[in-house]
Amino acid sequence: MSEIVVALAGNPNSGKTTLFNALTGARQKVGNWPGVTVEKKEGELRTNGHLFRIVDLPGTYSLTPYSLEEVIARNFILEEKPHVILNVVDASNLERNLYLTVQLMELGRPMVIALNMIDVAKSRGIYVDAENLSRLLGVPVVPTVGTKGLGMEDLIGVLIEVAEGRRESRPVHLYYGREIEEALSELVDLLEELHLLPAYPRRWLALKLLEGDREVLSRVQREEGAEPLLSRVREISSRLRQIFDESPEALIVEARYGFISGAVREAVRISAISRKTFSERLDDILTHRLLGFPIFIGVMYLLFYLTFKLGAYPVAWLEDLLKFTEESLRGLLPPGLLREVLVEGVLGGVGGVLVYLPNILFLFLGISLFEDTGYLARAAFIMDRVMHSLGLHGKAFIPLLMGFGCNVPAIMATRTMENPRERLLTILINPLMSCSARFPVYILFAGTFFRGHETQVVFGLYALGIIMAAVVARFFGRILVKEEDLPFVLELPPYRLPTLRGLFFHVWDRTRIYLRKMGGVILVASVLLWAFSAFPRTGGRPPELSRSYIGKAGRVLEPVLAPLGFDWRMSVALVTGFVAKEVVVSSLGVLYKAGEQTTQTLEQALQASGLSPAAALAFMVFVLLYVPCVGTLIAIWKETGSLKYPLINVAYQLILAWVMAFLVYRLGLLWLG
Amino acid sequence: MGFRWRWRRGRGCRRREEGICPRMENLTTLDELRTGEEGLIVKVLGNGAFRQRLLEMGFLPGTRIRVIRYAPLEDPVEYELKGYHVALRHEEAAKVLVEKCPKSS
């Protein structure tokens, strides 16, 4: 059985993912493109004696070298030479979608176009003549409706025919106008003469050289004897500039759109429907000047409610189940190391991953709903002004908001952001959003030392986190590899009714990543951390927390933290907080109450310890800002595909926490005494 | 065909009776258009990736563009062109020269 490699390409919002799911079903592999943070999806399709390997290329509007996704997409086609390119095109937005198509046509591979969403197009009075379009482009065109699975058999049949050479797919050569065509043929001849980059289509290379494509230029420069070609390119470019008073790359874009509007005129019939579409009327309300914000806040509240309130019920069931398992294990196993490893290490670790699964499922469901309906783009539209003042994209809002719940799914939610640089920035500042695990620490300290002013203190802490996020975002925004100044271009696609199938795939995809990728590592990390708190053994029994390795680490750190007003017990508690922030409270409980009267509450013990309010405030600030928990660090690692970024997070957050806590402590001593 | 097409400007603003296009008094930048107003794109200023991306999204000379709405906080602004909707920030829209079409109704 021969394998047919298909590269799936298309614009964002063209229904590419839906079509991919319709073709491959559950047989998918999700990973990253080598060395980058861009997600790579591959799927398999077996059908009457043929095995398809379908590679889902990143959704892009074009194939310039300015964005990572576009470079990945075109390099895959040029270097891996898939048997067929399957280009998904939104029939209801044909003109702009065809811009990518004409560029794909230049890559010299056989191509098939899936004319998708013909149902939507029809409802808007747009009729596309597939045969005519096919004739104009020189490429088979198959009408499809991905959401309903219509046209899939036809599509598969055509893909097989094209892959086996039984059906022609010979993309037409665009005519770029006399001057450019002359330049192109001269460059093609030169390329041939000099034997440069013979593996690439020559006309494409010539076009890219004229466009001044920096990736292709640098590749040509590395070849030997390329200088005559490059100097000729420079001459031609400046001549074209003189003739047209316009850059060659702009001329090329215009020529492409010229060709496209010609094709659209011939292949598309629009029966004028002048009334507003349903989507437009919906937008009149959802992005209304006055109503837009209240609705948005309501929707966000609903998402939170769904995630944390409704999610709390199944979480409680899972907790019960876990407790039951724990008790049965205690009953079944004799006391000793094995029981401790299983109960405190493994169950504790699994619990950490599994117990919050319902929250995470609800959250992913909510976000998938936003994505699939198109509301996510509206949320970005509404919030962009606010986010822009932080140097971020409007789409960063939802991941940051989710960070107040838990940073792990929040970091995974950054997958909705297309620009890798902005996504990275959003990931790096996400841990500064005060997650719910830090709340118990605030309750304890604010309740003990700032009775009556808890609200202000806790509110101040959340605000401090947001302000720090803004500062850090600006700082990292400057030093992160700056992509060339790409404009903010946010497409607002029409609203769509989500399909159950689509939602299921979306939620399943993310949950799978959460369980498989994060789950395993979090489990290992939890067991390791447990071991640090359970060793060295004293007489075969676990040591007191202060004598364990983790406790010793805390004591070693004490001199570093002393300028902030923290004693050794607080240092130890902070180290244990690395597992999960809420552990700080239970550690403090163990440390402060050890040897004291058992009737004393932790609040009373803390008050009796002689801790100053200034130090208490500094401690809360430190907990807010210092290292993310293990789970978050693993999420950062997996989502960025590099260990560099979690390390950056640890480093900058420690420094930030120390400096801020120091300032708060010293100023607090002055004002609070 | 080809870039000849770009000289056929003005086909969108046919309702305008008087004069040659673009008339300088109607020349403005995209961020100056109010909700519901329409214009014809004359030129995208700026350069490099910024300009290339806008051109590729269809911001070409002669293209008709309409302001759908301002975001609740004024920025960004939603536009319609070539049959789709897209939002730009003011600072970006300010780099797009347009010829404002007279109000049709």
Short mmCIF file of N, CA and C in Angstrom, two decimals, chain A residues 1 35 39 47 88 129 143 168 201 228 245 309 319 328 346 357 377 395 443 459 494 507 515 562 598-599 612 627 655:
data_model
loop_
_atom_site.label_atom_id
_atom_site.label_comp_id
_atom_site.label_asym_id
_atom_site.label_seq_id
_atom_site.Cartn_x
_atom_site.Cartn_y
_atom_site.Cartn_z
N MET A 1 0.85 -1.19 0.00
CA MET A 1 0.00 0.00 0.00
C MET A 1 0.88 1.24 0.00
N GLY A 35 11.80 22.38 16.64
CA GLY A 35 12.51 23.57 17.10
C GLY A 35 11.68 24.82 17.29
N GLU A 39 2.37 24.53 16.61
CA GLU A 39 1.83 23.18 16.72
C GLU A 39 1.78 22.49 15.35
N THR A 47 -8.24 4.34 3.05
CA THR A 47 -9.43 4.15 2.24
C THR A 47 -9.08 3.35 1.01
N VAL A 88 -7.64 24.44 1.29
CA VAL A 88 -9.02 24.68 1.71
C VAL A 88 -9.33 26.16 1.51
N ASP A 129 -18.99 28.75 -9.32
CA ASP A 129 -18.98 27.72 -10.35
C ASP A 129 -17.65 26.97 -10.24
N PRO A 143 -16.29 21.00 -4.38
CA PRO A 143 -17.11 21.69 -3.37
C PRO A 143 -17.28 20.81 -2.13
N GLU A 168 -5.19 15.55 -14.13
CA GLU A 168 -4.23 16.64 -14.25
C GLU A 168 -4.45 17.70 -13.19
N PRO A 201 11.54 25.28 -7.50
CA PRO A 201 10.96 25.74 -8.77
C PRO A 201 11.58 27.09 -9.14
N PRO A 228 26.54 37.47 -9.55
CA PRO A 228 25.96 38.07 -10.77
C PRO A 228 24.44 38.11 -10.72
N ASP A 245 7.01 53.57 -9.93
CA ASP A 245 6.98 54.34 -8.70
C ASP A 245 6.37 53.49 -7.57
N LYS A 309 -17.35 26.97 39.48
CA LYS A 309 -18.49 26.64 40.34
C LYS A 309 -19.09 25.29 39.96
N GLU A 319 -12.42 14.04 44.55
CA GLU A 319 -11.69 14.12 45.81
C GLU A 319 -12.14 13.01 46.76
N SER A 328 -8.38 3.05 51.59
CA SER A 328 -8.27 1.61 51.32
C SER A 328 -6.81 1.19 51.28
N VAL A 346 2.46 9.20 45.05
CA VAL A 346 1.72 8.93 43.81
C VAL A 346 0.30 9.48 43.86
N LEU A 357 -9.28 17.98 36.76
CA LEU A 357 -9.65 17.69 35.37
C LEU A 357 -11.02 18.24 35.00
N ALA A 377 -12.71 36.16 18.55
CA ALA A 377 -12.22 37.31 17.79
C ALA A 377 -12.88 38.58 18.30
N LYS A 395 -6.06 39.21 21.94
CA LYS A 395 -6.31 37.79 22.19
C LYS A 395 -5.61 37.28 23.45
N ILE A 443 -5.61 34.76 52.54
CA ILE A 443 -6.65 34.68 53.56
C ILE A 443 -6.00 34.57 54.94
N PHE A 459 -7.21 42.71 47.28
CA PHE A 459 -7.39 43.42 46.02
C PHE A 459 -6.07 44.04 45.57
N PRO A 494 -17.51 35.61 10.15
CA PRO A 494 -18.92 35.54 10.53
C PRO A 494 -19.11 34.54 11.67
N VAL A 507 -11.95 19.95 22.49
CA VAL A 507 -11.78 19.69 23.92
C VAL A 507 -10.90 18.47 24.13
N LEU A 515 -3.44 15.68 29.94
CA LEU A 515 -3.27 14.42 30.68
C LEU A 515 -1.95 13.74 30.34
N ALA A 562 16.09 36.67 54.91
CA ALA A 562 16.02 37.43 56.16
C ALA A 562 15.82 38.93 55.94
N THR A 598 -1.71 22.36 71.06
CA THR A 598 -2.49 21.99 69.89
C THR A 598 -3.79 22.76 69.77
N THR A 599 -4.22 23.38 70.84
CA THR A 599 -5.48 24.11 70.76
C THR A 599 -5.31 25.42 69.99
N SER A 612 5.97 40.81 62.16
CA SER A 612 5.42 42.15 61.98
C SER A 612 4.46 42.17 60.80
N VAL A 627 8.57 31.97 42.23
CA VAL A 627 8.50 30.89 41.22
C VAL A 627 7.10 30.31 41.01
N ILE A 655 13.70 37.21 41.17
CA ILE A 655 14.29 38.54 41.33
C ILE A 655 13.19 39.56 41.63
#
